[in-house]
Short mmCIF file of C-alpha atoms in Angstrom, two decimals:
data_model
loop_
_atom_site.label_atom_id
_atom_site.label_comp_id
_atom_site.label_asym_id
_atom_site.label_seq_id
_atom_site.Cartn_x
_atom_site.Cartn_y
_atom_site.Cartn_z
CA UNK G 1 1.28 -1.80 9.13
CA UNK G 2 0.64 2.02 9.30
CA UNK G 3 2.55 4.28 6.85
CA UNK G 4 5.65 5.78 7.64
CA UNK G 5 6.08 9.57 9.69
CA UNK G 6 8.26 10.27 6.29
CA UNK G 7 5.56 9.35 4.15
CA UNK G 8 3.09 11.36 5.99
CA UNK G 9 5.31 14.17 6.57
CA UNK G 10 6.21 14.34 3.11
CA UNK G 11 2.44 14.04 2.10
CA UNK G 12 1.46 16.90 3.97
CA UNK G 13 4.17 18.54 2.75
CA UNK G 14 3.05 18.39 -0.83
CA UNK G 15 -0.63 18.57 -0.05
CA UNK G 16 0.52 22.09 1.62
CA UNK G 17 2.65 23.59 -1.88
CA UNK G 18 0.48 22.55 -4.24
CA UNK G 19 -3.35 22.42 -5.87
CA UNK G 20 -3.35 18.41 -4.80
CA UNK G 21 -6.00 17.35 -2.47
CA UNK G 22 -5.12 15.40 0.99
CA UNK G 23 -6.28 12.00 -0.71
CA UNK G 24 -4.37 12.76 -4.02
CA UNK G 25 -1.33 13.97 -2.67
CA UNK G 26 -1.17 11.01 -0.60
CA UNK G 27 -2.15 8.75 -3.64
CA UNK G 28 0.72 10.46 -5.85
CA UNK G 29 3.21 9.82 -3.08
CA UNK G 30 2.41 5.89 -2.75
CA UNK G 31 2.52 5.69 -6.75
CA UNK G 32 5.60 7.23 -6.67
CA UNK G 33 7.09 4.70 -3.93
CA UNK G 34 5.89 1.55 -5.57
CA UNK G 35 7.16 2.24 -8.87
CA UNK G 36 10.47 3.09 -7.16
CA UNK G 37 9.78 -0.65 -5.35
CA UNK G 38 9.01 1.15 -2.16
CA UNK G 39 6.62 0.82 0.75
CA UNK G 40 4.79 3.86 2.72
CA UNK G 41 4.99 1.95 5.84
CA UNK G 42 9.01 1.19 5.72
CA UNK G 43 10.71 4.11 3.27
CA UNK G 44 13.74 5.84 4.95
CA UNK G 45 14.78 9.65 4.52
CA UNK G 46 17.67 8.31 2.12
CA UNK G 47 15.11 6.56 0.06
CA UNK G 48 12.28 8.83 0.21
CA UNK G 49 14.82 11.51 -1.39
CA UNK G 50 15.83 9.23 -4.40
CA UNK G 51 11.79 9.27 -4.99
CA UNK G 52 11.51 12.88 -4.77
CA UNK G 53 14.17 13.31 -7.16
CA UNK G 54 14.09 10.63 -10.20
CA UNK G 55 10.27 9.74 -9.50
CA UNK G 56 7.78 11.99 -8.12
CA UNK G 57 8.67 14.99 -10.30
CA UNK G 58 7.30 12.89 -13.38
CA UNK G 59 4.19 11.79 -11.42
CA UNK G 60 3.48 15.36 -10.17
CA UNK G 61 3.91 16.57 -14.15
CA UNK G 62 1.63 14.32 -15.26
CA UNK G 63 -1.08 15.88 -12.72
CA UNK G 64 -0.05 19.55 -13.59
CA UNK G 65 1.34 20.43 -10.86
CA UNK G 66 4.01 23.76 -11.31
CA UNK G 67 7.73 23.61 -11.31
CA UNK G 68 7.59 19.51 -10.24
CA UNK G 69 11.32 19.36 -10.27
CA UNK G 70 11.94 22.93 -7.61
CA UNK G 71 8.91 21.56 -5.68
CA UNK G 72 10.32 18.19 -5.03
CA UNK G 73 13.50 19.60 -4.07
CA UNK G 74 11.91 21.92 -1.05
CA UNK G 75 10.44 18.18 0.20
CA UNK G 76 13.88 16.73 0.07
CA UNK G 77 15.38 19.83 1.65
CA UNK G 78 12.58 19.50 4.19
CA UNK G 79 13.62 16.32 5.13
CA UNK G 80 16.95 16.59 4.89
CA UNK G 81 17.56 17.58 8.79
CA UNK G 82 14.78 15.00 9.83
CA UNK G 83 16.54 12.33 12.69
CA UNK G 84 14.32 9.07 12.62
CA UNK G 85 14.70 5.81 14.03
CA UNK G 86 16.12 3.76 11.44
CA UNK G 87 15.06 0.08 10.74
CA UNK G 88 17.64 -0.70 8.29
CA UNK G 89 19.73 -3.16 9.86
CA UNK G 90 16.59 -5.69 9.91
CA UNK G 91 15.02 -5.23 6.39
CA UNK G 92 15.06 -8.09 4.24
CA UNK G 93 17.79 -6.98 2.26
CA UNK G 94 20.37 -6.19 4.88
CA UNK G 95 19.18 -9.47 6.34
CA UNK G 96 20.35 -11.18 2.72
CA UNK G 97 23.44 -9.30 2.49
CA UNK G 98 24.89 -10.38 6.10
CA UNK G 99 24.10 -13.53 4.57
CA UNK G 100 26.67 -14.26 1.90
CA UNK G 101 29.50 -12.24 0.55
CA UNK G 102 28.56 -9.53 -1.67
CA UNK Z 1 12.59 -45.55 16.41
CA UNK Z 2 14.18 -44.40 13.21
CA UNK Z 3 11.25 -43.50 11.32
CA UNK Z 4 9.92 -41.03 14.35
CA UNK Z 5 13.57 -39.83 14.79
CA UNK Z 6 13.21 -38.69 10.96
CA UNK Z 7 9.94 -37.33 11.36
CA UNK Z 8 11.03 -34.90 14.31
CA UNK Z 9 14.08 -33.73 12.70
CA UNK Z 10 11.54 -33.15 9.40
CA UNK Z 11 8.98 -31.12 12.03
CA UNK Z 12 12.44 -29.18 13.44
CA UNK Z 13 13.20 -28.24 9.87
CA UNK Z 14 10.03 -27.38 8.71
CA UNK Z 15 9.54 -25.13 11.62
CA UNK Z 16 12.80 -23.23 11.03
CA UNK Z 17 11.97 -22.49 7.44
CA UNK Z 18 8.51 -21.00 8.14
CA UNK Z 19 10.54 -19.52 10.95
CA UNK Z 20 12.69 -17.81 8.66
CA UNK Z 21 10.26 -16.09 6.25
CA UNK Z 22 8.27 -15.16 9.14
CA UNK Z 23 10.96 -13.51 10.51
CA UNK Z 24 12.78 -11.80 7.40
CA UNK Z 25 9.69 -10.50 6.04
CA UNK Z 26 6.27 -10.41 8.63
CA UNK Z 27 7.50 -10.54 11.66
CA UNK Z 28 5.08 -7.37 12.60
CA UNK Z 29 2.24 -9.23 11.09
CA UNK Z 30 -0.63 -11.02 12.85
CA UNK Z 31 -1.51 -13.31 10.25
CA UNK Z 32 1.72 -14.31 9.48
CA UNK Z 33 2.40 -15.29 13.25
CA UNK Z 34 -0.96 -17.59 12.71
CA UNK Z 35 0.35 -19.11 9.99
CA UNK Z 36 3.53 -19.87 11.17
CA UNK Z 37 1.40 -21.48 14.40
CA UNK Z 38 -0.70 -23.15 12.00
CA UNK Z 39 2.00 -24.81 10.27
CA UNK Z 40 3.88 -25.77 13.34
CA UNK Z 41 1.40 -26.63 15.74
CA UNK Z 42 -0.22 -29.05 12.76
CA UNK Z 43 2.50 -30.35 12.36
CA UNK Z 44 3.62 -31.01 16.00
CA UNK Z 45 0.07 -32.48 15.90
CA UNK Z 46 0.71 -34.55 13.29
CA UNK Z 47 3.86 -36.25 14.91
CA UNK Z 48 2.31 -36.77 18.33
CA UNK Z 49 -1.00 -38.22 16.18
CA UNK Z 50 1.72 -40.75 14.18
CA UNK Z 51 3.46 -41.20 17.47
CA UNK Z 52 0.02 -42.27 19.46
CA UNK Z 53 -0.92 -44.63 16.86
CA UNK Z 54 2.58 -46.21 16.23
CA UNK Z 55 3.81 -47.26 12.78
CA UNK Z 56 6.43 -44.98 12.23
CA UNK Z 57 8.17 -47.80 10.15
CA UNK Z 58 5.74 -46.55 7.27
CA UNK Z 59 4.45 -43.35 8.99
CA UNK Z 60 1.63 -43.16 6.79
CA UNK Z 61 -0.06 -40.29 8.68
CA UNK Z 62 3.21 -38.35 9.22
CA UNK Z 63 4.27 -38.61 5.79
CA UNK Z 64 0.86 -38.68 3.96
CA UNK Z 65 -0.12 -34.63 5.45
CA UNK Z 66 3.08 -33.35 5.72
CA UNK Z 67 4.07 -32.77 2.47
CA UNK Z 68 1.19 -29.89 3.11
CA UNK Z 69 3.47 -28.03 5.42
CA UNK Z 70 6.51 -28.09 3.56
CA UNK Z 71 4.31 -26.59 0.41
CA UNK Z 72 2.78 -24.19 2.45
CA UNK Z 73 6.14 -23.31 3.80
CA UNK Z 74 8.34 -23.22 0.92
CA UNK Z 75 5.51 -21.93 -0.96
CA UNK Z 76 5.30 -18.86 1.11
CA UNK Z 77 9.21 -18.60 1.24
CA UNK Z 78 8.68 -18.17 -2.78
CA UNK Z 79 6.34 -16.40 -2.66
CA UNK Z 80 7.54 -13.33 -0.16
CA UNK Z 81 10.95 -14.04 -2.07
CA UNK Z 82 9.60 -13.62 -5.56
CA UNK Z 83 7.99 -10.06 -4.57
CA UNK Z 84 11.36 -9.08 -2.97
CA UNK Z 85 13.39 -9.49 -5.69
CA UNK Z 86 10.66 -7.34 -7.64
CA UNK Z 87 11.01 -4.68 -5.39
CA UNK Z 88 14.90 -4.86 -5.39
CA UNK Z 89 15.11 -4.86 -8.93
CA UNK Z 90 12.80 -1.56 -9.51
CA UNK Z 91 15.29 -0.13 -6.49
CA UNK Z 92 18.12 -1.61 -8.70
CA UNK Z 93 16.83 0.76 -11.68
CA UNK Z 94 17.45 4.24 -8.90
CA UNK Z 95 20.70 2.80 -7.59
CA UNK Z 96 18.77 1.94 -3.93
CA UNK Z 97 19.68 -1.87 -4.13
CA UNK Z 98 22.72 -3.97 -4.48
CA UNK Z 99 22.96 -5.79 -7.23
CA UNK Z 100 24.34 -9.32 -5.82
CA UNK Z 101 21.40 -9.01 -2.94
CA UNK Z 102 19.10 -8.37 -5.53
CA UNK Z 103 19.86 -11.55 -7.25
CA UNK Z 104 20.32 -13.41 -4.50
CA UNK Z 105 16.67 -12.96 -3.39
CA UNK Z 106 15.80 -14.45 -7.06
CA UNK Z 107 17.76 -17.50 -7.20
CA UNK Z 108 15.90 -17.71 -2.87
CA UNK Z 109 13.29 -17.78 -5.05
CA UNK Z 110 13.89 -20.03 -8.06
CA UNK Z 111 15.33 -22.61 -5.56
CA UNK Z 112 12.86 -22.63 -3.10
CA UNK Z 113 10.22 -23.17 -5.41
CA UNK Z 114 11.64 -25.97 -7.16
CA UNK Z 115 11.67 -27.09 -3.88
CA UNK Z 116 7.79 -26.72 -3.78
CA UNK Z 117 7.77 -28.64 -6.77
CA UNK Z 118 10.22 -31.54 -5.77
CA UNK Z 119 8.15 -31.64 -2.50
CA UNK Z 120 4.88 -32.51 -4.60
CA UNK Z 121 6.69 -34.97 -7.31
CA UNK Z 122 7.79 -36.56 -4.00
CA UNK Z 123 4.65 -36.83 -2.12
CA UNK Z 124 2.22 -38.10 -5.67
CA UNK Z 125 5.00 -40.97 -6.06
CA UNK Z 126 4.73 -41.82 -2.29
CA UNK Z 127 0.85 -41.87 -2.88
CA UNK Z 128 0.94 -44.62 -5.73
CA UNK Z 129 3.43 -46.64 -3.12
CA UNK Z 130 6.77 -46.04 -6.14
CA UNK Z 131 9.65 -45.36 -4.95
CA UNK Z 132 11.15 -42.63 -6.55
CA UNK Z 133 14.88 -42.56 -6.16
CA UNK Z 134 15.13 -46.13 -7.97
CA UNK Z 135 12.16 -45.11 -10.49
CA UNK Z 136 13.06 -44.69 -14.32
CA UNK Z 137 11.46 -41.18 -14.57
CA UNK Z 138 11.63 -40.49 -10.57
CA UNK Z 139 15.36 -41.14 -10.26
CA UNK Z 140 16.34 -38.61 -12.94
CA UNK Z 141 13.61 -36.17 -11.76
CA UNK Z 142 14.94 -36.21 -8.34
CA UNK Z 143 18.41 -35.76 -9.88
CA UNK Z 144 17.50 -32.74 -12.22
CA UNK Z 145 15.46 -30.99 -9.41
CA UNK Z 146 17.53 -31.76 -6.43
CA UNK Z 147 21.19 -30.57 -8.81
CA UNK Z 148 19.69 -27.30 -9.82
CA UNK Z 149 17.92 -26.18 -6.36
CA UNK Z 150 21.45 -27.14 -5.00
CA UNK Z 151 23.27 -24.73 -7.38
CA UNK Z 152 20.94 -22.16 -6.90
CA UNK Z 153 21.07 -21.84 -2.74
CA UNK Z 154 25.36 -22.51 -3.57
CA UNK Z 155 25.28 -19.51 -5.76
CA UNK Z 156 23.15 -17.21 -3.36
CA UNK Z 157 25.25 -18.29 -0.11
CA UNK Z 158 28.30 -19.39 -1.09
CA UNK Z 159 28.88 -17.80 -4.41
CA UNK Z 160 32.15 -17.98 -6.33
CA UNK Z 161 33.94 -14.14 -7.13
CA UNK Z 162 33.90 -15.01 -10.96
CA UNK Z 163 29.82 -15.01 -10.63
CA UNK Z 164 29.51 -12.39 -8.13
CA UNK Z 165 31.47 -10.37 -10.51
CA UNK Z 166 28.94 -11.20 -13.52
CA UNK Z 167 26.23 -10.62 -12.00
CA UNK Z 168 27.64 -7.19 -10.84
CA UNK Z 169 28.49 -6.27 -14.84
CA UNK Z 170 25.02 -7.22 -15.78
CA UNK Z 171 23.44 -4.70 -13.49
CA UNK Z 172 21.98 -1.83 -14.60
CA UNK Z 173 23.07 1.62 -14.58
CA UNK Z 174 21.20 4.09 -12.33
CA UNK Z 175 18.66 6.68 -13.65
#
């Protein structure tokens, strides 16, 4: 499975505003999904602007990058009037939850 | 008539599990579409091989290979399960995943593996000809692992409030 238009988007995005190269901004991105227990090919705007608010400001410090935290928030503002076909009613977990009571 | 009667509604079954993780989880994947195939056109093979050759009063063909498929099939349903869950609960730690569905892909997990391991308990005392269900360690075995798996599918799909609401206090606060 290809990664996601967010990811990419949001890749670019970062490449764009900071001193990160295409391969590590991309790298820092998918570090920052899969220790949030997300996937490039299948993250959705909602979750893609958790990461870019509890996760990738502490990857994007680690790699020096200025003002991590203001940064991050221009990529979730950037996102924040994207319209994308969401998947969400057939992911695992909405799958399990239709399931059973919760 | 009996024997081959259980041995189609044990292909049917078999075919709906790997059905199930193929669908919940790779559905967009080639591989896993081949290894669903795999498992269900080897065992179809399997029960028109049995069928050709007669003996489904002991089925030893049938019953010898297809303990394979239900480990391959339960085996992968752990396996996708078990990485789930591990997903869910890093998601858990950012407030992106619900707590009961969260757990309820771990005990998926726990119980289909034991049912895995029940599968291969099952097929090594059909192999030395022992009949397990009447067998001093077999009988117990079966009782242990067949109880718990039980429990654990009852408390992912049918699961009382007072547990549901445990599991829910045990969660942990988002960062």
């Amino acid at each position: 499975m290809g990664d996601s238009t967010i990811f990419d988007l949001v890749s670019d995005e970062l490449e764009q505003r900071s001193s990160l190269s295409r391969l590590e901004a991309r790298g820092t991105v998918r570090l920052a999904l899969k220790e949030a227990g997300l996937d490039a090919a299948t993250v959705t705007v909602e979750q893609m602007t958790v990461v870019l608010r509890k996760v990738l400001p502490r990857e994007l410090k680690t790699r020096n990058v200025g003002d991590p935290a203001g940064l991050c928030e221009a990529l979730a503002g950037r996102l924040s009037g994207l319209k994308l076909d969401s998947k969400i009613g057939q992911t695992p977990e909405a799958v399990f939850a239709r399931l059973a009571p919760s | 008539m009996l024997g081959a009667t259980a041995g189609l509604l044990a292909l049917v079954g078999l075919v709906a599990n790997t059905s199930f993780t193929w669908i919940l989880f790779r559905r967009a994947e080639a591989w896993a579409g081949a290894l669903l195939a795999s498992v269900g056109l080897g065992a179809g093979g399997l029960f028109v091989a049995q069928s050709a050759a007669g003996g489904w009063a002991n089925g030893a063909l049938f019953w010898g290979w297809f303990p394979l498929g239900i480990a391959v099939s339960f085996g992968w349903a752990f396996m996708e399960c078990g990485r789930y869950h591990r997903l869910l609960r890093r998601r858990l730690q950012l407030g992106m995943a619900d707590p009961v569905v969260t757990n309820r892909f771990g005990l998926y997990a726990a119980a289909t593996g034991l049912a895995v391991v029940t599968n291969l308990v099952g097929w090594v005392f059909w192999r030395r000809h022992l009949e397990m269900v009447t067998d001093p360690v077999g009988g117990p075995l079966l009782l242990v692992l067949g109880v718990t798996s039980s429990t654990l599918m009852m408390l992912a799909f049918l699961p009382p409030r007072v547990y549901l609401a445990w599991v829910r206090a045990r969660a942990p606060e988002a960062a």
